[in-house]
Amino acid sequence: MRGRVLVAKPGLDGHDRGAKVVAYALRDAGFEVIYTGIRQRTADIVTVAVQEDVDVIGLSVLSGAHVELTEDIRRRLAAVDAEEIPIVVGGAIPRGDRERLLQVGAAAVFPTGSAVDDVVGTVGELCAQRMASR
Amino acid sequence: MTEGPQSGEELVPWLRQTNAGIPVDPSMAWSGDSGGDARGRRDRSEPGEFPFTRGNSPAGYRDKLWTFRQYSGFGSAEESNARYKYLLSEGATGLSVAFDLPTQCGFDSDSEEAAFEVGRVGVAIDSVRDMARLFDGIDLSRTSVSFTINGTAAIILAYFIAAAEDSGVRREKLRGTIQNDILKEYASRGTWIWPATPSLRLIADTIEFCASEVPRFNAVSVAGAHFRDAGATAVQEMAFTLQDGLTYCDEVVGRGRLTIDEFAPQVSFFFYTHGDFFEEVAKYRAGRRRWATLVKERYGARTDRAAMFRMGCVCGGASLYAPQPENNIVRVAYEALASVLGGVQSMFTAAWDEPFALPSEETTTLALRTQQILAYETGVARVPDPLGGSYYVERLTDETEERIQAVMEELERQGGMVKAIETGVVQRMIAKEAFALQKDVESGARPVVGVNVCRSDGDPPDVETYKMSAEARAAQVARVQEVRRARDQARAREALRSLRDAARDDGGNLMPILVECAHADVTVGEITKELKDVWGEFRQPVDI
């Protein structure tokens, strides 16, 4: 097992094609994947992440609210002393927002058009770091 | 620039079958091996003849061109209203309203859930007042309006009727469509609210209500487009959609108040046309034949009107790509041609910047012009079903129909569409295809120009997301709060109480009460919550 990953869809957008493709690719690559389903409240995503003791949280956002949602999850993780869980964000993300996302605490950003192999590679590195530091 | 594959050899896997996996016999030999006549044709129907493989009317587009209908909406009702007037002034022949996610999911603009999403991906509608502003200055007795709305479709229909009546247009005059298709929301688009049983009841209520009160309005547009954009193949798209259509018809027929002949003419369909040209033409021909056959066999329809498969389509979506974005102009044009050769009744052509932005006036006008050139310059509208009789198209139509039937039989084995969705079977079938396509595009097995072949250097255009300004959002929040404050509170309370009572009792039709809620200035969020209190919420399967 290469790590436990929570694939989560915060906000109201229901487009889960990307989230599921990434989830399938991670599972194929030997990760344990927990999928939240769509339209999850940020508070619930954080609760699941902590309860399931995941190594990485993957967020998929296509509505444009990626910065606000990432910031919110980051804040909620900090509030329960779980800010060490890295967040990877994918979706319809303008280039200019990449830096913003990294600033508000994303560990990596994968805009539409990213290769799935790159996502798997990055998640693998983040999981390895997390497991080594435990 | 990187070169694309040059020899047939390099393209072999892709040449051997259509994108939906239908094997293609390259010999193109006339033969009777599909059980047909000397030319392989089993179905000798003419245009306008049951089972309508060749189209619903003997004259095709000579009777009536397809409707040019561009999906549009963003921000406030005023901003969207201005875009609609612009589109109509440029020759659009119908309107198509996009709603923001809070409106689609049943939250008011001032709710916590709406916080980051007001006006973002469509227009924010909280009450009948917003609906009135959305169509201000547009004559609803003359303009057909399509609403992409599902979870809250009955509420939006009630607002539309109430706003039209307030502007002096009677409900019998209204033309258009509400999508009102909850099953595909559960499976692929995501704006569900209540569980399947009460949701189906509400849909049946709208169908019955429209049959008697709003006779020129399509009460449901059973949509395959969202299955397709989530990853389904053309065959799955049609099969899932027809199965959804049967589920709605079963519900209405099962109530025993209307016969199929009385309501089926107000059931329409909606699909994505993607890039595999002949597969798309065959999909539409096969869909028409399968639906007509099913409606006759399953429900004993007596009229042709009930058996006719009327559909709109959208060209673009997941078939478009961000790298070399102008290529999308060409993709959409081919898709539009396939749609017309397939015989659609209305069309939305996506703008080429769709993969990364809300379309501008320029790009949306070009998309509209794409249809207009097709309609007015190419001559494709001269005869119905111009590809009828082509060996390849007839053969592909037969093969597509067989595969549609096979998928539908599988869904029946799973216990029907509702069960197959509640257990996640449909969702897994779709996600599996999406994953397979992603791998094929990344490996190059599926050539995509500008993406994995014929690439050029340089970054694709940047994604732009639309965000309502803080002031506009605050104004929308203030408006809904003002509506709640200024209304006749006793009338609003009474309307909500009647709604709750009627929701508890299975016998009555909720539509007249929803129209009263609209007139009483009750908001989308209030109505949704009232019904949630009685019906609960849909529980999505998360097992992938």
Tab-separated table of C-alpha atoms in Angstrom, chain A:
chain	number	residue	atom	x	y	z
A	1	MET	CA	0.000	0.000	0.000
A	2	ARG	CA	1.546	3.282	-1.119
A	3	GLY	CA	-0.625	5.489	1.065
A	4	ARG	CA	-4.183	6.502	1.932
A	5	VAL	CA	-5.701	9.262	-0.159
A	6	LEU	CA	-8.969	11.115	0.344
A	7	VAL	CA	-10.414	12.303	-2.967
A	8	ALA	CA	-12.919	15.024	-2.120
A	9	LYS	CA	-15.377	17.294	-3.947
A	10	PRO	CA	-16.150	20.400	-1.862
A	11	GLY	CA	-18.721	23.016	-2.830
A	12	LEU	CA	-21.803	22.556	-4.976
A	13	ASP	CA	-20.257	21.569	-8.295
A	14	GLY	CA	-21.237	18.058	-9.342
A	15	HIS	CA	-18.706	17.385	-12.066
A	16	ASP	CA	-16.843	14.370	-10.760
A	17	ARG	CA	-15.279	12.999	-13.934
A	18	GLY	CA	-11.814	14.304	-13.070
A	19	ALA	CA	-12.058	13.240	-9.419
A	20	LYS	CA	-13.034	9.716	-10.392
A	21	VAL	CA	-10.398	9.397	-13.109
A	22	VAL	CA	-7.744	10.406	-10.571
A	23	ALA	CA	-9.239	8.049	-7.963
A	24	TYR	CA	-9.133	5.132	-10.418
A	25	ALA	CA	-5.567	5.956	-11.438
A	26	LEU	CA	-4.432	6.137	-7.806
A	27	ARG	CA	-6.122	2.847	-7.000
A	28	ASP	CA	-4.506	1.223	-10.049
A	29	ALA	CA	-1.157	2.530	-8.817
A	30	GLY	CA	-1.586	0.841	-5.449
A	31	PHE	CA	-2.995	3.596	-3.230
A	32	GLU	CA	-5.949	3.139	-0.947
A	33	VAL	CA	-8.538	5.659	-2.094
A	34	ILE	CA	-11.484	7.016	-0.155
A	35	TYR	CA	-13.944	9.030	-2.237
A	36	THR	CA	-16.250	11.463	-0.459
A	37	GLY	CA	-18.814	11.924	-3.213
A	38	ILE	CA	-19.829	15.336	-4.489
A	39	ARG	CA	-21.089	18.457	-2.698
A	40	GLN	CA	-19.253	17.871	0.552
A	41	ARG	CA	-19.037	20.512	3.233
A	42	THR	CA	-15.474	21.465	4.038
A	43	ALA	CA	-16.051	20.588	7.707
A	44	ASP	CA	-17.091	17.056	6.743
A	45	ILE	CA	-14.077	16.601	4.463
A	46	VAL	CA	-11.766	17.520	7.336
A	47	THR	CA	-13.569	15.169	9.718
A	48	VAL	CA	-13.235	12.239	7.307
A	49	ALA	CA	-9.582	13.052	6.603
A	50	VAL	CA	-8.762	12.967	10.312
A	51	GLN	CA	-10.901	9.940	11.156
A	52	GLU	CA	-9.504	7.929	8.258
A	53	ASP	CA	-5.981	9.161	9.015
A	54	VAL	CA	-5.257	9.850	5.352
A	55	ASP	CA	-1.812	10.753	4.028
A	56	VAL	CA	-3.034	13.174	1.369
A	57	ILE	CA	-6.248	15.080	0.613
A	58	GLY	CA	-7.054	15.572	-3.063
A	59	LEU	CA	-9.588	18.310	-3.835
A	60	SER	CA	-11.348	18.588	-7.173
A	61	VAL	CA	-13.073	21.914	-7.893
A	62	LEU	CA	-14.534	23.035	-11.220
A	63	SER	CA	-16.813	25.831	-10.078
A	64	GLY	CA	-14.071	28.438	-9.694
A	65	ALA	CA	-14.214	28.505	-5.909
A	66	HIS	CA	-10.917	26.605	-5.498
A	67	VAL	CA	-9.015	29.290	-3.538
A	68	GLU	CA	-11.763	29.928	-0.990
A	69	LEU	CA	-12.435	26.217	-0.504
A	70	THR	CA	-8.753	25.279	-0.122
A	71	GLU	CA	-8.214	28.107	2.335
A	72	ASP	CA	-11.239	27.014	4.323
A	73	ILE	CA	-10.106	23.381	4.509
A	74	ARG	CA	-6.595	24.441	5.479
A	75	ARG	CA	-7.996	26.554	8.314
A	76	ARG	CA	-10.201	23.742	9.520
A	77	LEU	CA	-7.309	21.256	9.437
A	78	ALA	CA	-5.220	23.645	11.528
A	79	ALA	CA	-8.057	23.950	14.022
A	80	VAL	CA	-7.879	20.211	14.688
A	81	ASP	CA	-4.049	20.060	14.640
A	82	ALA	CA	-3.995	18.233	11.330
A	83	GLU	CA	-2.363	20.892	9.153
A	84	GLU	CA	0.408	18.440	8.272
A	85	ILE	CA	-1.946	16.584	5.911
A	86	PRO	CA	-0.972	17.858	2.446
A	87	ILE	CA	-3.675	19.100	0.061
A	88	VAL	CA	-3.462	18.552	-3.685
A	89	VAL	CA	-5.878	20.651	-5.744
A	90	GLY	CA	-7.139	19.884	-9.254
A	91	GLY	CA	-9.772	21.335	-11.546
A	92	ALA	CA	-10.517	24.412	-13.628
A	93	ILE	CA	-7.720	26.528	-12.183
A	94	PRO	CA	-6.342	29.639	-13.887
A	95	ARG	CA	-2.529	29.856	-14.010
A	96	GLY	CA	-2.623	33.009	-11.927
A	97	ASP	CA	-4.365	31.124	-9.106
A	98	ARG	CA	-1.625	28.497	-8.849
A	99	GLU	CA	0.563	30.710	-6.679
A	100	ARG	CA	-2.431	31.771	-4.618
A	101	LEU	CA	-3.304	28.136	-3.956
A	102	LEU	CA	0.257	27.331	-2.914
A	103	GLN	CA	0.208	30.381	-0.629
A	104	VAL	CA	-2.987	29.311	1.107
A	105	GLY	CA	-1.490	25.903	1.751
A	106	ALA	CA	-1.900	23.611	-1.254
A	107	ALA	CA	1.056	21.239	-1.655
A	108	ALA	CA	0.530	20.847	-5.403
A	109	VAL	CA	-1.849	22.112	-8.100
A	110	PHE	CA	-3.053	20.248	-11.194
A	111	PRO	CA	-5.130	22.348	-13.589
A	112	THR	CA	-7.361	20.801	-16.275
A	113	GLY	CA	-5.199	19.116	-18.885
A	114	SER	CA	-2.633	17.735	-16.421
A	115	ALA	CA	-1.426	14.188	-17.079
A	116	VAL	CA	-2.829	11.667	-14.648
A	117	ASP	CA	0.618	10.082	-14.291
A	118	ASP	CA	1.960	13.376	-12.940
A	119	VAL	CA	-0.809	13.502	-10.355
A	120	VAL	CA	-0.054	9.924	-9.296
A	121	GLY	CA	3.668	10.701	-9.095
A	122	THR	CA	3.200	13.768	-6.899
A	123	VAL	CA	0.697	12.054	-4.613
A	124	GLY	CA	3.172	9.177	-4.285
A	125	GLU	CA	5.956	11.527	-3.166
A	126	LEU	CA	3.691	13.302	-0.677
A	127	CYS	CA	2.526	9.982	0.776
A	128	ALA	CA	6.091	8.730	1.070
A	129	GLN	CA	7.121	11.913	2.925
A	130	ARG	CA	4.153	11.631	5.262
A	131	MET	CA	4.758	7.978	6.019
A	132	ALA	CA	8.450	8.611	6.619
A	133	SER	CA	7.685	11.390	9.124
A	134	ARG	CA	5.281	9.313	11.199
